[in-house]
CSV table of C-alpha atoms and ligand atoms in Angstrom, one decimal:
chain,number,residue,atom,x,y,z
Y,1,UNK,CA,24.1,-124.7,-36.0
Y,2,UNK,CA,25.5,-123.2,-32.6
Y,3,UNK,CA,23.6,-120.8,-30.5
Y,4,UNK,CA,25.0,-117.6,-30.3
Y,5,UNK,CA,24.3,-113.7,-28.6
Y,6,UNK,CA,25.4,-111.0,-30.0
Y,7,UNK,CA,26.9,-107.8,-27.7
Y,8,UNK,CA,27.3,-104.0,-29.2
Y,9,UNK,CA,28.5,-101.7,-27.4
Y,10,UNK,CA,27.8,-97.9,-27.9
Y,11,UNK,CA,30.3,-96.0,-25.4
Y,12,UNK,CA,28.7,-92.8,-25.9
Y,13,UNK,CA,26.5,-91.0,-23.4
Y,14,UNK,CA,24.9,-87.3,-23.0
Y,15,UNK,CA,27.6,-86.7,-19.9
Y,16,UNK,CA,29.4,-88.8,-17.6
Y,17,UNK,CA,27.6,-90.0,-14.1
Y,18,UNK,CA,29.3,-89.5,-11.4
Y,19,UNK,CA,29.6,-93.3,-9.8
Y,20,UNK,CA,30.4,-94.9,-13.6
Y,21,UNK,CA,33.4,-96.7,-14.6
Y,22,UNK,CA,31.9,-98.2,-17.8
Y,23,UNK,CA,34.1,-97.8,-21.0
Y,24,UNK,CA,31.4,-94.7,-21.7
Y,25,UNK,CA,31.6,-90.9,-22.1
Y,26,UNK,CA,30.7,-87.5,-24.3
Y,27,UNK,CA,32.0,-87.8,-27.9
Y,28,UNK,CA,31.3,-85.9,-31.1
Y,29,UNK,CA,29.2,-86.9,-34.4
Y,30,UNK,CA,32.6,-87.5,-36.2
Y,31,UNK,CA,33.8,-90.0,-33.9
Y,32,UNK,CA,30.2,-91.5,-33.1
Y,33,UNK,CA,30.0,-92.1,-36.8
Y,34,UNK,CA,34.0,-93.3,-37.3
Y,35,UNK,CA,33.4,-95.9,-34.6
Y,36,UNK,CA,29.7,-97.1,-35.8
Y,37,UNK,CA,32.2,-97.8,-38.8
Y,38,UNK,CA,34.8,-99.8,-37.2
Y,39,UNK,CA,31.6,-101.8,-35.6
Y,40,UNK,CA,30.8,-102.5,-39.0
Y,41,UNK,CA,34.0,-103.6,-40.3
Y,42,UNK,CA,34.3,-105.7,-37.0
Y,43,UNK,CA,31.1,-107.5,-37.7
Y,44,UNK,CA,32.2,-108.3,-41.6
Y,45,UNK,CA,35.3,-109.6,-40.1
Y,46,UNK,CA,33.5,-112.2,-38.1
Y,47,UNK,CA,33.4,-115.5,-39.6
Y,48,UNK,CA,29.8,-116.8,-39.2
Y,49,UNK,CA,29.7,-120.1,-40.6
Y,50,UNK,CA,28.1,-122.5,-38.4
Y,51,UNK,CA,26.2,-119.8,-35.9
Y,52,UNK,CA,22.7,-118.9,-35.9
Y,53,UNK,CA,22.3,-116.0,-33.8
Y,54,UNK,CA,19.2,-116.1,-31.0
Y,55,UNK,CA,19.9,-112.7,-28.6
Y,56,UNK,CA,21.3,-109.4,-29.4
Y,57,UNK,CA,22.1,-106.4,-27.1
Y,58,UNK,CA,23.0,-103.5,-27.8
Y,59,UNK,CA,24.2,-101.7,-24.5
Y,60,UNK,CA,26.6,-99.2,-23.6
Y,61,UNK,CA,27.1,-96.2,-22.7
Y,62,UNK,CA,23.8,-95.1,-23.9
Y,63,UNK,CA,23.0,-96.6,-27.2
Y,64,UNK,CA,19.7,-94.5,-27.3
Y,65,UNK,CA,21.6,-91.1,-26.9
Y,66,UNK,CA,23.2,-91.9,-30.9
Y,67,UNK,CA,20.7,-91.1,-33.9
Y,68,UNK,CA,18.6,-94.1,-34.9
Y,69,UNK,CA,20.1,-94.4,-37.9
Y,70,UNK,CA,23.8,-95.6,-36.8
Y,71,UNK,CA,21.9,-98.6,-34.9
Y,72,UNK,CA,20.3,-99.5,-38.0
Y,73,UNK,CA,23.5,-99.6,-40.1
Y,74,UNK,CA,25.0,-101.8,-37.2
Y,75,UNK,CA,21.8,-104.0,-37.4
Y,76,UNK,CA,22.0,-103.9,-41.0
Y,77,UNK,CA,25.5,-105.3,-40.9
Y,78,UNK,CA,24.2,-107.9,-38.3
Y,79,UNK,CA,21.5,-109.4,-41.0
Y,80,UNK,CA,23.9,-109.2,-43.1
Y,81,UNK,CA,26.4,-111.3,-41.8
Y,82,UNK,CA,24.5,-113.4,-39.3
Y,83,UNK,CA,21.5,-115.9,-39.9
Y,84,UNK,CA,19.2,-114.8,-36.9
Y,85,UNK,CA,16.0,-116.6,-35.7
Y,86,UNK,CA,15.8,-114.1,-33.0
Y,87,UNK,CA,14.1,-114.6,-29.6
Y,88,UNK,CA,15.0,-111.7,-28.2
Y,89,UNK,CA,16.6,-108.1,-29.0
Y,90,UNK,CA,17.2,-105.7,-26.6
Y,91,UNK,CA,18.2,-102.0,-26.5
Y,92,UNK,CA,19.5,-100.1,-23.6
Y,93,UNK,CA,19.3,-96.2,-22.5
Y,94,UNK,CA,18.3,-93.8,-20.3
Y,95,UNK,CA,15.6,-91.8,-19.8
Y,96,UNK,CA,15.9,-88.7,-21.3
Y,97,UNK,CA,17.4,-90.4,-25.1
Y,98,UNK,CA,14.2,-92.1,-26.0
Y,99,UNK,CA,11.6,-90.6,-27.8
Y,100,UNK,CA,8.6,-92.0,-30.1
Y,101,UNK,CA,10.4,-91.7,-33.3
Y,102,UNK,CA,13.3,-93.5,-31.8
Y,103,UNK,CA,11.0,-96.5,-30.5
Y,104,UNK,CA,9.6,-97.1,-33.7
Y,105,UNK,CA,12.5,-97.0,-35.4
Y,106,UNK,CA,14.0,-99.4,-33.2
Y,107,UNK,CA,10.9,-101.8,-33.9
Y,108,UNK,CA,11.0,-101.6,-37.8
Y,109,UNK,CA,14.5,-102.8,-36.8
Y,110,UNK,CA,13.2,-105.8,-34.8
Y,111,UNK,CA,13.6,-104.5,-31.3
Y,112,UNK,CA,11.4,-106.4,-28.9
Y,113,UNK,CA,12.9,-105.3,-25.9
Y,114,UNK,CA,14.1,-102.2,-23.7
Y,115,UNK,CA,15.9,-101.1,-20.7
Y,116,UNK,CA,16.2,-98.2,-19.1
Y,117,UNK,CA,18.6,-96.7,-16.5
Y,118,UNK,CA,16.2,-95.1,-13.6
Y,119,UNK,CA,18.5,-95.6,-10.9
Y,120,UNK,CA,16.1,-93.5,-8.4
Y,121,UNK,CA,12.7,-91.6,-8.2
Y,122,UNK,CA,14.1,-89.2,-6.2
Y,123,UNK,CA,15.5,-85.6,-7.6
Y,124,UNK,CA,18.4,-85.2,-5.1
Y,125,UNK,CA,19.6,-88.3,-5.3
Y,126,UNK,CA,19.7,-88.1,-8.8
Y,127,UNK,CA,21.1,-85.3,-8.7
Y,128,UNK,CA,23.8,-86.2,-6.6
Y,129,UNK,CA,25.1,-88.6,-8.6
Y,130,UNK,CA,25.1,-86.5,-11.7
Y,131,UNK,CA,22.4,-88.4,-13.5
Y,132,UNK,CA,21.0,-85.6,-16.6
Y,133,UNK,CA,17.4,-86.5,-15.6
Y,134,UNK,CA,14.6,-85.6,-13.6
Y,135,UNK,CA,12.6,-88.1,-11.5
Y,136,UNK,CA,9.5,-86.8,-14.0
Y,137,UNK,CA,11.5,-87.7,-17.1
Y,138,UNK,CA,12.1,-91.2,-16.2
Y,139,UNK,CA,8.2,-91.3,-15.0
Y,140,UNK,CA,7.4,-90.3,-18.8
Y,141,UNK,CA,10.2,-92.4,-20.0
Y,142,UNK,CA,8.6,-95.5,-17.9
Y,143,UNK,CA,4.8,-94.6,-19.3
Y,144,UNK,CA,6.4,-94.2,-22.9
Y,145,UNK,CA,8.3,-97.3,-23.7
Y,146,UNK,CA,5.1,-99.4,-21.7
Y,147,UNK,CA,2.6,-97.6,-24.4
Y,148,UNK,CA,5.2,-99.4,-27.4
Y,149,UNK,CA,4.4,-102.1,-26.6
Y,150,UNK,CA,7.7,-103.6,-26.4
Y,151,UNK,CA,9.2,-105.8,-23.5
Y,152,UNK,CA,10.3,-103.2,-20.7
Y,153,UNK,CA,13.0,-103.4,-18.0
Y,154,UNK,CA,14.4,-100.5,-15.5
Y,155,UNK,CA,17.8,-100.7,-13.7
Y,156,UNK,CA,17.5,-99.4,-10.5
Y,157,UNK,CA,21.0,-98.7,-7.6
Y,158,UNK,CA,20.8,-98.9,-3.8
Y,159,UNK,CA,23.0,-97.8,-1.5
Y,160,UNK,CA,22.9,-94.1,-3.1
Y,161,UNK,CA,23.8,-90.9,-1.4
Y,162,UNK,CA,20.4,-89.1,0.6
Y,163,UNK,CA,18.6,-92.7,-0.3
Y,164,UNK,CA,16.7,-93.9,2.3
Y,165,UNK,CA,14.8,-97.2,3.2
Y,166,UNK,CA,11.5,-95.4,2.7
Y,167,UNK,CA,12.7,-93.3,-0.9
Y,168,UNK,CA,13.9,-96.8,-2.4
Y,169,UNK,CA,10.6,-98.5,-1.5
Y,170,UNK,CA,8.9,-95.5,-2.8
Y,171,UNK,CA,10.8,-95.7,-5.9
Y,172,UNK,CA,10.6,-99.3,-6.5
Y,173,UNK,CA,6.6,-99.2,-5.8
Y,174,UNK,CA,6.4,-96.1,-8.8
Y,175,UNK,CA,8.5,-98.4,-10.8
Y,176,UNK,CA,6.8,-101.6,-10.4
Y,177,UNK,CA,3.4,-99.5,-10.6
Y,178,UNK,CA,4.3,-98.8,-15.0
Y,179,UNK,CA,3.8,-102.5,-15.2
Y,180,UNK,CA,7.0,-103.7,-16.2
Y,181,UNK,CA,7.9,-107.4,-16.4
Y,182,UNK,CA,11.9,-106.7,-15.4
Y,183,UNK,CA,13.6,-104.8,-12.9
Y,184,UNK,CA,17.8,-105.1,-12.4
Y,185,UNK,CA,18.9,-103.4,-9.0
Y,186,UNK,CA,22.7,-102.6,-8.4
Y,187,UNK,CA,24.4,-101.8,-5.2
Y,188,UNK,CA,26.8,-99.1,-5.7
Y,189,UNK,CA,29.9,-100.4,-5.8
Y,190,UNK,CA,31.9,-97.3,-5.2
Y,191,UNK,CA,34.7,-97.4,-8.1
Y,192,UNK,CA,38.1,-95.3,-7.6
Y,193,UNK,CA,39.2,-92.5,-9.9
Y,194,UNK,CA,35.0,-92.0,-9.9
Y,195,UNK,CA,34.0,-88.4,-9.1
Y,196,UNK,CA,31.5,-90.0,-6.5
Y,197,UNK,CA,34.5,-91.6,-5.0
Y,198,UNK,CA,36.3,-88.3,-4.5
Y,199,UNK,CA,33.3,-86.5,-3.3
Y,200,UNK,CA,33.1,-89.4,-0.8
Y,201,UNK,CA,36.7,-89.3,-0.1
Y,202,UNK,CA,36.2,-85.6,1.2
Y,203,UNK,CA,33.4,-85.4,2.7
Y,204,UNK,CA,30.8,-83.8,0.1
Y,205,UNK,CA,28.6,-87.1,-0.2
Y,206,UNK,CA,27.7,-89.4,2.4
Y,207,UNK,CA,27.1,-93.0,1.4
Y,208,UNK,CA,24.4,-95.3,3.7
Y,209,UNK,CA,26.2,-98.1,5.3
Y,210,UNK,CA,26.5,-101.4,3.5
Y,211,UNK,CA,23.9,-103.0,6.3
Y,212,UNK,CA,21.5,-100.3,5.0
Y,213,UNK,CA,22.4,-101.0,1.0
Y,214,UNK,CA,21.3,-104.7,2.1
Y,215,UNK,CA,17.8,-103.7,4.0
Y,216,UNK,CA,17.4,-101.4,0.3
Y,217,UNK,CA,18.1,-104.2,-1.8
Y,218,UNK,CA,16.4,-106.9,0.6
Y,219,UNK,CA,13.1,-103.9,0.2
Y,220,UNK,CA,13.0,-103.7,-3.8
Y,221,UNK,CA,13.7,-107.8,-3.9
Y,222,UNK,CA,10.5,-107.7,-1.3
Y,223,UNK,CA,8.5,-105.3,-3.6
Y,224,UNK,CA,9.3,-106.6,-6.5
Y,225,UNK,CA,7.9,-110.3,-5.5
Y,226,UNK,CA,4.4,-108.7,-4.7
Y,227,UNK,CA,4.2,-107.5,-8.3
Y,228,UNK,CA,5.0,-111.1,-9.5
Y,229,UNK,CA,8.5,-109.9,-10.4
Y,230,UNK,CA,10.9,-113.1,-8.6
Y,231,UNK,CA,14.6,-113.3,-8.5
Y,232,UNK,CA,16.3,-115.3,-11.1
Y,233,UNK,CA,19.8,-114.0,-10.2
Y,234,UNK,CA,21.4,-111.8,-7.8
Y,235,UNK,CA,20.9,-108.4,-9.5
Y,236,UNK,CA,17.6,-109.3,-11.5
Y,237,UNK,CA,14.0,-109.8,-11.1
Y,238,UNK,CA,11.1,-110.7,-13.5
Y,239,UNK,CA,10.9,-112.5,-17.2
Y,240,UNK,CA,14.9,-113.6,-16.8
Y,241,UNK,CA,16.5,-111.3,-20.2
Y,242,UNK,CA,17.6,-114.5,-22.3
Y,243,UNK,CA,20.6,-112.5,-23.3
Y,244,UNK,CA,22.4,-112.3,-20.0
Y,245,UNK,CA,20.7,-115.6,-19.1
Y,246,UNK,CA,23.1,-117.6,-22.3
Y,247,UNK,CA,26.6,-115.3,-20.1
Y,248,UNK,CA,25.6,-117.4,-17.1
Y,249,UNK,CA,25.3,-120.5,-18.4
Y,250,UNK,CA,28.5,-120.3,-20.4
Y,251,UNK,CA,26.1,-120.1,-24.0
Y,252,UNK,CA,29.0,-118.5,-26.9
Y,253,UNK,CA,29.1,-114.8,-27.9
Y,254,UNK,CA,30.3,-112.1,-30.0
Y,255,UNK,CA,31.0,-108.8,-28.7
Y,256,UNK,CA,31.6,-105.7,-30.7
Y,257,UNK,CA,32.9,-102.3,-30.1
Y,258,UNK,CA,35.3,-101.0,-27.6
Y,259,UNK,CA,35.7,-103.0,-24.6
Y,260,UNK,CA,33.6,-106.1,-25.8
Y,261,UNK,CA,34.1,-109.1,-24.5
Y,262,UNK,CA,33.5,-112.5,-26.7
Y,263,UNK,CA,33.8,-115.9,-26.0
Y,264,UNK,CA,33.0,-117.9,-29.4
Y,265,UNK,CA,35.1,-121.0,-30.8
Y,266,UNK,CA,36.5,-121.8,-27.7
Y,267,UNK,CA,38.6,-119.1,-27.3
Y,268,UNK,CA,38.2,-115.9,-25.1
Y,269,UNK,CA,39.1,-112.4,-26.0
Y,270,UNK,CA,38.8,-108.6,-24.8
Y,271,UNK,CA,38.9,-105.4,-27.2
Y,272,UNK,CA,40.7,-102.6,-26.5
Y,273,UNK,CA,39.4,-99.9,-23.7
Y,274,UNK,CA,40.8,-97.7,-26.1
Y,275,UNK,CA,38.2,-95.7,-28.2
Y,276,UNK,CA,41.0,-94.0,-30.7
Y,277,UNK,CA,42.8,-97.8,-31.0
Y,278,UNK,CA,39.4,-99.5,-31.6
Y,279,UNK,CA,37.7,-96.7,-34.6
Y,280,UNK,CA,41.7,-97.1,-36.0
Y,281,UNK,CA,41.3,-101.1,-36.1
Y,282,UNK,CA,43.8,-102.2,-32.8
Y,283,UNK,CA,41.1,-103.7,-31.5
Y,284,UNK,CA,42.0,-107.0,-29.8
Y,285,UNK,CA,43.6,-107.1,-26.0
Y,286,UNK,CA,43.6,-110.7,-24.7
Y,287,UNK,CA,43.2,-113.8,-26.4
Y,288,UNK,CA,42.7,-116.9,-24.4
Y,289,UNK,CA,41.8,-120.6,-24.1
Y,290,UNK,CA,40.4,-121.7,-21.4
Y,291,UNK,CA,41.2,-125.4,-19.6
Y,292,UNK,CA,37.9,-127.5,-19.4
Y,293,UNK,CA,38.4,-127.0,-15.7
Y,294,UNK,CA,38.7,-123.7,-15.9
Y,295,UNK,CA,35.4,-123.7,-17.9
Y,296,UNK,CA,33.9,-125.9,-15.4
Y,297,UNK,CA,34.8,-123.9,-12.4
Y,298,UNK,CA,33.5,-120.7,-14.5
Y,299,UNK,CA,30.3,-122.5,-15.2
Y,300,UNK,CA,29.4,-123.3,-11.7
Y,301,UNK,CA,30.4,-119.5,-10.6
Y,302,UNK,CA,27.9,-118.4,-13.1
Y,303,UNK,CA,25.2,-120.7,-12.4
Y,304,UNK,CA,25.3,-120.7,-8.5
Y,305,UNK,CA,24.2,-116.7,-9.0
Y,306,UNK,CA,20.9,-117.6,-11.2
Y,307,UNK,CA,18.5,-118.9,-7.7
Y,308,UNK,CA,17.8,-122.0,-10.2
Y,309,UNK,CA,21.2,-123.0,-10.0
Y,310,UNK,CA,23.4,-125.6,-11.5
Y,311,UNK,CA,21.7,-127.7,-13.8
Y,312,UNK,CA,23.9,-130.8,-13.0
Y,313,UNK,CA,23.1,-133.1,-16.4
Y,314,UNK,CA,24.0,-130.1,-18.3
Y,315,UNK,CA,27.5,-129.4,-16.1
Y,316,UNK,CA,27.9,-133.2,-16.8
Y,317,UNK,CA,27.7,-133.3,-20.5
Y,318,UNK,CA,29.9,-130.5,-21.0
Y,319,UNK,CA,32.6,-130.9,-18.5
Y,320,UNK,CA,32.9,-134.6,-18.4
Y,321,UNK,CA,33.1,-137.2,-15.1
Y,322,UNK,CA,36.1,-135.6,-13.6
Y,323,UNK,CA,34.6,-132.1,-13.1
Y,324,UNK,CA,31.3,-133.5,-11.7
Y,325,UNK,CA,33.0,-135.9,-9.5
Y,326,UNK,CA,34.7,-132.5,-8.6
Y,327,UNK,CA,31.8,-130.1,-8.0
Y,328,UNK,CA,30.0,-132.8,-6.3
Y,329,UNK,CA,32.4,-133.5,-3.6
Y,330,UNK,CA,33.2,-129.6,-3.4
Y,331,UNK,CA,28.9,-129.2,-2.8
Y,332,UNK,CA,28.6,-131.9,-0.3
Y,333,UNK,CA,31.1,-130.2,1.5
Y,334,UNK,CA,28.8,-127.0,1.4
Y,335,UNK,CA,25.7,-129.2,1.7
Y,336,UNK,CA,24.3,-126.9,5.0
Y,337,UNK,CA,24.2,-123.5,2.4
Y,338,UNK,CA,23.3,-125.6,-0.8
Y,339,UNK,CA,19.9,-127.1,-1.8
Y,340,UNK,CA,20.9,-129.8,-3.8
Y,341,UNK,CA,18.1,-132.6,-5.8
Y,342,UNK,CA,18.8,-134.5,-8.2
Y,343,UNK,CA,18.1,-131.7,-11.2
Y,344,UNK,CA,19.8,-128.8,-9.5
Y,345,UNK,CA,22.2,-127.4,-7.4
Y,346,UNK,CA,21.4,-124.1,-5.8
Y,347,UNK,CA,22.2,-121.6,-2.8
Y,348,UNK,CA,20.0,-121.4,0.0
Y,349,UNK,CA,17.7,-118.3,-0.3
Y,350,UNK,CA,18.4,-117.8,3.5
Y,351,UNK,CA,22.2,-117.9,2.7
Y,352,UNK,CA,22.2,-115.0,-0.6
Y,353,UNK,CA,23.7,-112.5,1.7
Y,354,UNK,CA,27.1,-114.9,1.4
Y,355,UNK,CA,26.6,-115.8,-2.0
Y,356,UNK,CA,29.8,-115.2,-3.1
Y,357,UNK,CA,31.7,-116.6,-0.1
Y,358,UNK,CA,30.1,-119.7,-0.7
Y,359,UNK,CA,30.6,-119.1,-4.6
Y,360,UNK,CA,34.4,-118.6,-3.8
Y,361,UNK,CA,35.0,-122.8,-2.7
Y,362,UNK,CA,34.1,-123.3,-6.1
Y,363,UNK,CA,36.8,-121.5,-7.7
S,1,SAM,C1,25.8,-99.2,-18.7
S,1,SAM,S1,24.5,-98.6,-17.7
S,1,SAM,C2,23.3,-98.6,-19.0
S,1,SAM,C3,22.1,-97.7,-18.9
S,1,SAM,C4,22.3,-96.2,-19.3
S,1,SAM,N1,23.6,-95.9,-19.7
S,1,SAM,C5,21.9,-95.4,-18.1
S,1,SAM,O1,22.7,-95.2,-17.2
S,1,SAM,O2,20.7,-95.0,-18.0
S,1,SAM,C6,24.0,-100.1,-16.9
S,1,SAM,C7,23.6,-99.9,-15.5
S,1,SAM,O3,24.7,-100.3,-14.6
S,1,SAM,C8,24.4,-99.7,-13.3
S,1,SAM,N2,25.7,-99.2,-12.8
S,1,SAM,C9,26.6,-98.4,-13.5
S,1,SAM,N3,27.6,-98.1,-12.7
S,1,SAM,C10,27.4,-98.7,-11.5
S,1,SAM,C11,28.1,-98.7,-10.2
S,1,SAM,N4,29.3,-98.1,-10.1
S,1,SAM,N5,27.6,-99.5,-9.2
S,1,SAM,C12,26.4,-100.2,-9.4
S,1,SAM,N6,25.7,-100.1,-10.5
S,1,SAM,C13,26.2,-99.4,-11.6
S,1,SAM,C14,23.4,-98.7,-13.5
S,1,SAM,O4,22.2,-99.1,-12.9
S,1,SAM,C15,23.2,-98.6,-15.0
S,1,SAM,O5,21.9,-98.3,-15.4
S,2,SF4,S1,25.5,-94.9,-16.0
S,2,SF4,FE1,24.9,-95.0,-18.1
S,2,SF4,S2,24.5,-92.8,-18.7
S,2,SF4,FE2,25.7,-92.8,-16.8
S,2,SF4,S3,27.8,-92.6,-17.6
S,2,SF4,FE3,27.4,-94.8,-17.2
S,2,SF4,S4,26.8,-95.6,-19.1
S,2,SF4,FE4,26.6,-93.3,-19.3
C-alpha cells in the first residue's frame, strides 16, 4: 500500500483580509453546504485501491468558520472511501471560529492537530490588515486550543504595516509563551489586485523595508530557538507538521475542493479556481505528467528548503543514476553554500538569506 495525504479545502472565511490571495472569501449556508457536497462526490470519485492514507488537512479559507457538522460529513466520506492509519490530522482557522464545542467535535472526529492564523499581537496591525480579531481573542484562542489537549501551531507574518522589530519580538515571546510545539512565520508577500496592495499603492499603508522583514523574521527564528522550537524549513519551526513535510519530499496526494492541487498516480492536476464550476462538477484545470527529471529537479527544490536537506540515497532510488550524477555535479559546483556528507545535502545556515538563488541552479 502507497502512502498518501489527503488536502481539503474549505474556501470560506468570516471576511476577506486585506493582504490574501488564497482561493477564500464570504459565502452563504446554501453554497457552504452545495460545495461540502461536491467535496463529497469528489472524494467518492477517487479511486483508492492501493492507498492507505497517513496525513489529512483540512485548510482553507477558514475551515473552522463552517459548522462542525459539514467537516464531519467530509470526514465521514474520507473513512468511507479511504483506509487510514493516521499519524496526523490537522485542522486550520483563525482565532475568532474556534470555540469548545467545535474542538471536541473535531476530536470525536480524530483531529489531533490545530493551527491557527495569529498573524500579530498587536491591535493596529491587525487591524490594518483587516484581520476580524482582536489581539485578546487570539490570546484566548492560543490558551483554548492548548487546554484541548491537541497538537497546536500558530501562523504568524512579518513585514506588516506599523510592525516593528520590538512588536514582532513581543508577539512571538506571547506566542511561544502558550506553549506551543509549532510556529509558521510568513513574510508578506504583497499580492496585486489585494486591497493592501492598493492602500500601499497610494499611500494609506506603509510597508517596513524588506531589510527590516528579514531582521523580523531573523527575530522570531531567534525566539523561537530559545523555546526549543528549530527550523525545519524556511517558513516553519518546531515538531515539522508531517503533512507539509510528505509536499517536500515529493510523498503522493489528493486534494479536494476548489483550487486543490494533487499529485497521485503519477500524474499532476489543478481544480478549478472557480467556486460555481467546482459545486457544479467542472472541477479539473490541468492534468500533467511530469518527466523523471522534471520530478528530480522538483525534488531537490523541495528538499533544499527543509534545513535537513536532500536525503541523497532517497533522491537516488527514485530518480535513478542519471539524475544523481546530475545533482551531484550541479552541488559540487555550489559546494562553498552547500553542506554536503555523505547522508545529506543541505544549504548553509549562514547562506538562508539566498536560499532560493542557490535553489534556482537546481532548476
Ligand atoms: C490560508 S491561511 C489559513 C488560516 C486562517 N484562514 C487565518 O487566516 O487565520 C494560511 C496563512 O497564510 C499566511 N498568508 C496568507 N496570505 C499571505 C500573504 N499575502 N503573505 C504572506 N503570508 C500570507 C497567513 O499567515 C495565514 O495564516
Ligand atoms: S488570511 Fe485566512 S482568514 Fe484571511 S482571507 Fe485569507 S484565508 Fe481567509
Amino acid at each position: 500500500m502507497k502512502k498518501l495525504g489527503i488536502y481539503i479545502h474549505i474556501p470560506f472565511c468570516e471576511s476577506k483580509c486585506y493582504y490574501c490571495d488564497f482561493t477564500s472569501g464570504v459565502s452563504n449556508n446554501d453554497v457552504i453546504s452545495s460545495y461540502a457536497d461536491a467535496i463529497v462526490r469528489e472524494i467518492n470519485e477517487f479511486d483508492s485501491t492501493g492507498y492507505i492514507v497517513d496525513t489529512i488537512f483540512i485548510g482553507g479559507g477558514t475551515p473552522t468558520s463552517v459548522s462542525s457538522d459539514i467537516i464531519e460529513d467530509i470526514v465521514l466520506a474520507i473513512r468511507k472511501n479511504f483506509v487510514l492509519s493516521l499519524v496526523e490530522f490537522t485542522i486550520e482557522g483563525n482565532p475568532n471560529s474556534y470555540t469548545k464545542q467545535k474542538l471536541d467535535h473535531y476530536i470525536r472526529l480524530g483531529v489531533d492537530r490545530v493551527s491557527v492564523g495569529v498573524q500579530s499581537l498587536n491591535d493596529k496591525v491587525l487591524k490594518a490588515i483587516g484581520r476580524v480579531h482582536t489581539s485578546s481573542d487570539a490570546k484566548l484562542c492560543l490558551q483554548l486550543l492548548m487546554d484541548s489537549g491537541l497538537k497546536v501551531s500558530a501562523d504568524m507574518m512579518v513585514g506588516l504595516p506599523y510592525q516593528t522589530l520590538d512588536i514582532v519580538k513581543r508577539d512571538a515571546k506571547m506566542v511561544m509563551d502558550s506553549g506551543i510545539g509549532h510556529v509558521s512565520c510568513y513574510s508578506l508577500i504583497l499580492e496585486s489586485g489585494t486591497k493592501l496592495a492598493s492602500k500601499v499603492a497610494n499611500g494609506e499603508l506603509v510597508l517596513p523595508s524588506d531589510d527590516d522583514a528579514v531582521d523580523m523574521y531573523d527575530a522570531v527564528m531567534y525566539i523561537a530557538k530559545g523555546y526549543g522550537l528549530n527550523r525545519y524549513e524556511t517558513s516553519n519551526f518546531g515538531v515539522p507538521c508531517q503533512h507539509n513535510v510528505g509536499y517536500w519530499k515529493l510523498k503522493e496526494y489528493a486534494g479536494f475542493g476548489v483550487s486543490a492541487h494533487s499529485f497521485n498516480k503519477g500524474v499532476r492536476y489543478y481544480n478549478t479556481n472557480n467556486l460555481q464550476d467546482y459545486i457544479t462538477g467542472n472541477k479539473y484545470i490541468i492534468d500533467e505528467k511530469p518527466t523523471l527529471a522534471e520530478l528530480a529537479s522538483e525534488y531537490m527544490m523541495l528538499s533544499l528548503r527543509l534545513d535537513q536537506g536532500v536525503d541523497i540515497e532517497d533522491f537516488k532510488s527514485k530518480y535513478g543514476d542519471k539524475s544523481y550524477n546530475d545533482m551531484m555535479s550541479i552541488a559540487k559546483g555550489q559546494a562553498e553554500y552547500l553542506h554536503i556528507d555523505n547522508r545529506f545535502i543541505s544549504i548553509k545556515p549562514e547562506y538562508s538569506y539566498i536560499s532560493n538563488s542557490i535553489i534556482e541552479k537546481f532548476i
